[in-house]
């Protein structure tokens, strides 16, 4: 089970990978699931029975379409499968941490992007933490799931979490940052700007562990907008990670809340931040409530900062393990999941 107390680890056999800046491998190392027969590279390290159990768990739960699936078995989190990144930048996301109630700190986000299908994915790797994450499966090369070949592409879904939470209460999400600029350090390995979320969910239990792990890699933003990240843990601690003039910068959440939209926070004073409408609305509500929001109120705040292209909205209970998802702005219907928490 994923409850093994694994901290920051040395990971081997790394290539440049992730959602941005990858090319198709010349040879496929598909693993025992046999997906090489379809001509598709795979991160699966499953037995045939595990791969079939994974695909058998797939079901559509909403007309977004939104799917859910439980991944059975292991995967190579550093597989070099390609994943072209999004290229448009006028979009964005809204994220916040509400940690005013120490018994119920929450992480919440709107994912604002193109109208693509999404997948709520449960993973429990043998050498990492169990987690739930949400994947925009269009970046797996999937637009519909009408063929067996399309479905088998979902065996790569663990590699592309756009937000998620693990069993230790570590949550992370990303947003576009047009000013971001990451410079490569030749002494560090390189991972994609979305792939890094998988490494954090699998191997970090706290904000400090996540920052250490994140700082040990170069992030590849080629082929898509630069990103910045909001990270939080079960203690209510949080941090925003950005890349400014090539360097990783960290802004820790000092009040019992923290907000991230699509403005670069590094070097921005409060007046600059308040000029961003979504930041102003979210920070105003969190200030007024002392950062105390339950899941219903958090969804209400996500509704207040919604955009026309919001694809999903989600809250993660960092101590309770409760996850609530709204799909395609259909606020009257929620989908609830629960992640058993460790420790």
Coordinates of C-alpha atoms in Angstrom, one line a residue:
X1 CA 0.0 0.0 0.0
X2 CA 1.0 3.6 -0.4
X3 CA 1.4 4.2 3.3
X4 CA 5.1 3.3 3.3
X5 CA 6.9 6.3 4.8
X6 CA 9.0 7.1 1.8
X7 CA 10.6 10.5 1.8
X8 CA 12.6 12.3 -0.9
X9 CA 14.1 9.6 -3.1
X10 CA 16.7 9.2 -5.8
X11 CA 14.9 8.3 -9.0
X12 CA 16.8 6.6 -11.8
X13 CA 16.6 6.3 -15.6
X14 CA 15.4 9.8 -16.2
X15 CA 14.8 11.3 -19.6
X16 CA 13.4 14.7 -20.5
X17 CA 9.7 14.1 -20.1
X18 CA 6.3 15.5 -19.2
X19 CA 3.6 17.4 -20.8
X20 CA 5.9 20.0 -22.4
X21 CA 8.8 19.6 -24.8
X22 CA 8.9 15.8 -25.4
X23 CA 9.3 13.9 -28.5
X24 CA 8.0 10.4 -29.4
X25 CA 10.5 7.7 -28.2
X26 CA 12.0 5.8 -31.1
X27 CA 11.4 2.5 -29.2
X28 CA 8.5 1.6 -27.0
X29 CA 9.1 0.2 -23.5
X30 CA 5.5 -0.8 -22.9
X31 CA 5.9 -3.0 -19.9
X32 CA 4.0 -6.3 -19.3
X33 CA 0.6 -4.7 -20.1
X34 CA 1.3 -5.2 -23.8
X35 CA 0.3 -1.7 -25.0
X36 CA 3.3 -1.7 -27.4
X37 CA 1.1 -3.8 -29.7
X38 CA -1.0 -0.7 -30.3
X39 CA 2.1 1.3 -31.3
X40 CA 1.6 3.5 -28.2
X41 CA 4.3 4.1 -25.6
X42 CA 3.1 3.3 -22.1
X43 CA 4.2 4.1 -18.6
X44 CA 2.3 1.0 -17.4
X45 CA 4.3 -1.5 -15.3
X46 CA 1.2 -3.7 -14.8
X47 CA 0.6 -7.3 -15.3
X48 CA -2.0 -8.0 -18.0
X49 CA -4.5 -8.8 -15.3
X50 CA -3.8 -5.4 -13.6
X51 CA -4.2 -3.5 -16.8
X52 CA -7.5 -5.2 -17.5
X53 CA -8.7 -4.5 -14.0
X54 CA -7.8 -0.8 -14.4
X55 CA -9.7 -0.5 -17.7
X56 CA -12.6 -2.4 -16.3
X57 CA -13.0 0.2 -13.5
X58 CA -13.4 3.0 -16.1
X59 CA -16.9 4.6 -16.1
X60 CA -18.4 7.8 -17.3
X61 CA -20.0 9.8 -14.5
X62 CA -20.9 13.1 -16.2
X63 CA -21.5 14.5 -19.7
X64 CA -18.4 16.8 -19.7
X65 CA -17.5 14.0 -20.3
X66 CA -16.0 13.2 -16.9
X67 CA -14.8 9.7 -16.1
X68 CA -13.4 7.9 -13.1
X69 CA -10.9 5.1 -12.9
X70 CA -8.9 3.2 -10.4
X71 CA -5.4 2.4 -11.5
X72 CA -4.3 -1.1 -10.4
X73 CA -0.6 -1.9 -10.2
X74 CA 2.6 0.0 -10.8
X75 CA 3.7 2.6 -13.4
X76 CA 6.9 4.2 -14.4
X77 CA 6.5 7.8 -13.2
X78 CA 9.5 8.9 -15.2
X79 CA 8.6 7.2 -18.4
X80 CA 9.5 9.2 -21.5
X81 CA 6.1 9.2 -23.1
X82 CA 5.4 12.4 -25.1
X83 CA 2.8 14.9 -24.1
X84 CA 2.5 18.1 -26.1
X85 CA 1.6 21.0 -23.8
X86 CA -1.2 23.5 -24.3
X87 CA -0.1 26.5 -26.3
X88 CA -2.9 29.1 -25.7
X89 CA -2.3 31.5 -22.8
X90 CA -5.5 33.6 -22.4
X91 CA -6.9 30.9 -20.1
X92 CA -6.1 30.3 -16.5
X93 CA -7.1 28.8 -13.2
X94 CA -8.1 29.9 -9.7
X95 CA -6.8 28.1 -6.6
X96 CA -6.9 28.7 -2.9
X97 CA -6.1 27.1 0.5
X98 CA -8.5 27.8 3.3
X99 CA -6.8 26.7 6.6
X100 CA -8.6 28.8 9.2
X101 CA -10.2 25.7 10.7
X102 CA -7.2 23.5 11.7
X103 CA -9.5 20.4 11.8
X104 CA -10.6 20.9 8.2
X105 CA -8.1 22.7 6.0
X106 CA -9.2 22.8 2.4
X107 CA -7.5 23.0 -1.0
X108 CA -9.8 24.2 -3.8
X109 CA -9.4 25.0 -7.5
X110 CA -11.1 25.8 -10.8
X111 CA -9.5 24.3 -13.8
X112 CA -10.1 26.8 -16.7
X113 CA -9.1 25.5 -20.0
X114 CA -10.3 24.0 -23.3
X115 CA -13.5 21.8 -23.4
X116 CA -11.7 18.5 -23.1
X117 CA -12.7 15.3 -21.4
X118 CA -11.4 14.7 -17.8
X119 CA -10.7 11.7 -15.6
X120 CA -10.8 11.4 -11.8
X121 CA -8.0 8.9 -11.2
X122 CA -7.2 6.9 -8.1
X123 CA -3.7 5.5 -7.8
X124 CA -1.9 3.5 -5.1
X125 CA 1.6 2.7 -6.3
X126 CA 3.6 0.1 -4.4
X127 CA 6.4 2.6 -3.6
X128 CA 4.5 5.8 -3.1
X129 CA 1.5 7.4 -1.6
X130 CA -2.1 6.7 -2.7
X131 CA -3.8 9.7 -4.3
X132 CA -6.7 11.1 -6.2
X133 CA -6.0 13.4 -9.1
X134 CA -7.8 14.9 -12.1
X135 CA -6.4 14.5 -15.6
X136 CA -7.3 16.3 -18.8
X137 CA -7.1 13.2 -21.0
X138 CA -6.8 15.1 -24.2
X139 CA -3.1 15.4 -23.5
X140 CA -3.0 11.6 -23.6
X141 CA -4.1 11.8 -27.2
X142 CA -7.7 10.9 -26.3
X143 CA -10.8 12.8 -27.5
X144 CA -13.3 9.9 -27.2
X145 CA -13.1 6.5 -25.7
X146 CA -14.9 4.6 -28.4
X147 CA -12.0 2.2 -29.2
X148 CA -9.9 -0.2 -27.2
X149 CA -6.8 1.6 -28.4
X150 CA -8.1 4.9 -27.0
X151 CA -9.0 3.3 -23.7
X152 CA -5.5 1.8 -23.4
X153 CA -4.0 5.2 -23.6
X154 CA -5.5 5.8 -20.2
X155 CA -2.8 3.5 -18.7
X156 CA -0.6 6.6 -19.0
X157 CA -3.1 8.8 -17.0
X158 CA -1.0 8.7 -13.8
X159 CA 1.6 10.9 -15.5
X160 CA -0.6 13.9 -16.1
X161 CA -2.3 15.1 -12.9
X162 CA -3.5 18.7 -13.2
X163 CA -4.4 18.8 -9.5
X164 CA -4.6 16.2 -6.8
X165 CA -4.2 15.1 -3.1
X166 CA -2.4 12.1 -1.6
X167 CA -3.1 10.1 1.5
X168 CA -0.9 12.2 3.7
X169 CA -2.9 15.3 2.9
X170 CA -0.5 16.9 0.4
X171 CA -2.4 18.7 -2.4
X172 CA -1.1 20.5 -5.4
X173 CA -2.4 22.3 -8.4
X174 CA -1.1 24.4 -11.3
X175 CA -2.0 27.6 -13.1
X176 CA -0.7 29.4 -16.2
X177 CA 1.9 32.1 -15.5
X178 CA 2.8 34.0 -18.6
X179 CA 5.8 35.6 -16.9
X180 CA 7.3 32.4 -15.7
X181 CA 10.8 31.4 -16.9
X182 CA 12.6 28.3 -15.7
X183 CA 16.3 28.0 -16.5
X184 CA 17.9 24.5 -16.7
X185 CA 20.6 23.5 -14.4
X186 CA 22.8 20.9 -16.1
X187 CA 23.4 19.2 -12.7
X188 CA 19.7 18.5 -12.3
X189 CA 17.4 16.1 -14.1
X190 CA 14.5 17.5 -16.2
X191 CA 10.8 16.7 -15.9
X192 CA 7.7 18.2 -17.5
X193 CA 5.8 21.0 -15.9
X194 CA 2.8 18.7 -15.3
X195 CA 4.7 15.5 -14.6
X196 CA 6.2 17.1 -11.5
X197 CA 2.8 16.9 -9.8
X198 CA 2.9 13.1 -10.0
X199 CA 6.3 13.1 -8.3
X200 CA 5.0 15.3 -5.5
X201 CA 1.8 13.3 -5.0
X202 CA 3.7 10.0 -4.9
X203 CA 6.6 11.0 -2.7
X204 CA 5.9 14.2 -0.6
X205 CA 3.9 14.2 2.6
X206 CA 4.4 17.9 3.6
X207 CA 5.0 21.2 1.9
X208 CA 8.6 21.1 2.9
X209 CA 9.2 17.8 1.3
X210 CA 7.4 18.9 -1.8
X211 CA 9.6 22.0 -2.1
X212 CA 12.7 20.0 -1.6
X213 CA 11.7 17.5 -4.2
X214 CA 10.6 20.2 -6.7
X215 CA 13.8 22.0 -6.3
X216 CA 15.8 18.9 -7.2
X217 CA 14.5 19.0 -10.8
X218 CA 14.5 21.3 -13.8
X219 CA 11.0 22.0 -15.1
X220 CA 10.4 22.0 -18.8
X221 CA 7.9 24.6 -20.0
X222 CA 8.7 24.3 -23.7
X223 CA 5.6 23.9 -25.9
X224 CA 3.2 25.4 -23.5
X225 CA 2.6 28.3 -21.1
X226 CA 4.9 28.6 -18.1
X227 CA 3.2 27.5 -14.9
X228 CA 3.2 28.3 -11.2
X229 CA 2.0 26.0 -8.4
X230 CA 0.0 26.0 -5.1
X231 CA 1.0 23.4 -2.6
X232 CA -0.6 22.7 0.8
X233 CA -0.6 19.9 3.4
X234 CA -2.7 18.6 6.3
X235 CA -1.2 21.1 8.8
X236 CA -2.7 23.9 6.7
X237 CA 0.7 25.1 5.6
X238 CA 1.0 26.2 2.0
X239 CA 3.3 27.7 -0.5
X240 CA 3.3 29.1 -4.1
X241 CA 6.1 28.1 -6.3
X242 CA 7.0 30.3 -9.3
X243 CA 9.9 30.6 -11.7
X244 CA 11.3 34.2 -12.0
X245 CA 14.4 35.0 -14.1
X246 CA 15.1 31.4 -14.4
X247 CA 15.1 30.6 -10.7
X248 CA 12.5 28.9 -8.5
X249 CA 11.0 31.2 -5.9
X250 CA 8.7 30.3 -3.0
X251 CA 6.1 32.4 -1.3
X252 CA 4.7 30.7 1.9
X253 CA 1.2 31.3 3.0
X254 CA 1.4 33.4 6.2
X255 CA -2.3 34.1 6.9
X256 CA -4.6 31.1 7.3
X257 CA -5.2 31.2 3.5
X258 CA -3.4 31.6 0.2
X259 CA -4.7 32.4 -3.3
X260 CA -3.2 31.7 -6.7
X261 CA -4.7 32.9 -10.0
X262 CA -2.7 33.9 -13.1
X263 CA -0.7 36.9 -11.9
X264 CA 2.9 36.3 -10.8
X265 CA 3.0 36.8 -7.1
X266 CA 6.7 37.2 -6.8
X267 CA 7.5 40.9 -6.4
X268 CA 3.8 41.9 -6.6
X269 CA 2.5 44.1 -3.7
X270 CA -1.0 43.8 -2.4
X271 CA -2.3 46.7 -4.6
X272 CA -1.0 44.8 -7.7
X273 CA -2.6 41.6 -6.6
X274 CA -5.9 43.3 -5.8
X275 CA -6.2 44.6 -9.4
X276 CA -6.7 41.0 -10.5
X277 CA -10.4 40.4 -10.1
X278 CA -10.3 36.7 -9.2
X279 CA -7.5 37.2 -6.7
X280 CA -9.4 40.2 -5.1
X281 CA -12.7 38.2 -4.8
X282 CA -11.0 35.1 -3.4
X283 CA -8.7 36.9 -1.0
X284 CA -11.6 39.1 0.2
X285 CA -13.8 36.2 1.1
X286 CA -11.0 34.3 2.8
X287 CA -10.0 37.4 4.8
X288 CA -13.6 38.0 5.9
X289 CA -14.0 34.4 7.1
X290 CA -10.5 34.1 8.6
X291 CA -9.8 31.3 6.1
X292 CA -12.6 29.2 7.6
X293 CA -14.6 27.5 4.8
X294 CA -16.2 24.1 4.6
X295 CA -16.5 22.3 1.3
X296 CA -19.9 23.9 0.4
X297 CA -18.6 27.4 1.1
X298 CA -15.4 26.7 -0.8
X299 CA -17.4 25.6 -3.8
X300 CA -19.4 28.8 -3.4
X301 CA -16.2 30.8 -3.6
X302 CA -15.1 28.8 -6.7
X303 CA -18.4 29.7 -8.2
X304 CA -17.7 33.4 -7.5
X305 CA -14.5 33.3 -9.5
X306 CA -15.7 31.0 -12.3
X307 CA -14.9 31.8 -15.9
X308 CA -16.8 30.9 -19.0
X309 CA -14.3 28.1 -19.8
X310 CA -14.1 26.5 -16.3
X311 CA -14.0 22.8 -16.9
X312 CA -14.0 21.4 -13.4
X313 CA -14.1 22.7 -9.8
X314 CA -12.8 20.6 -6.9
X315 CA -12.2 20.8 -3.2
X316 CA -9.8 18.5 -1.3
X317 CA -10.2 18.0 2.5
X318 CA -6.5 17.8 3.6
X319 CA -7.3 15.9 6.8
X320 CA -10.6 14.3 6.0
X321 CA -9.7 12.9 2.6
X322 CA -13.0 14.1 1.2
X323 CA -13.0 15.2 -2.4
X324 CA -15.9 17.0 -4.1
X325 CA -16.0 17.7 -7.8
X326 CA -18.3 19.8 -10.0
X327 CA -18.1 19.2 -13.7
X328 CA -18.7 21.7 -16.4
X329 CA -20.2 24.3 -14.0
X330 CA -23.2 22.2 -13.2
X331 CA -23.1 23.4 -9.6
X332 CA -26.4 21.6 -8.7
X333 CA -24.6 18.2 -9.0
X334 CA -21.5 17.2 -7.1
X335 CA -19.4 14.0 -7.2
X336 CA -18.0 12.9 -4.0
X337 CA -14.9 10.7 -3.4
X338 CA -13.0 9.7 -0.3
X339 CA -9.3 8.9 0.0
X340 CA -8.4 6.9 3.1
X341 CA -5.8 9.0 4.9
X342 CA -2.6 7.5 6.4
X343 CA -1.3 8.4 9.8

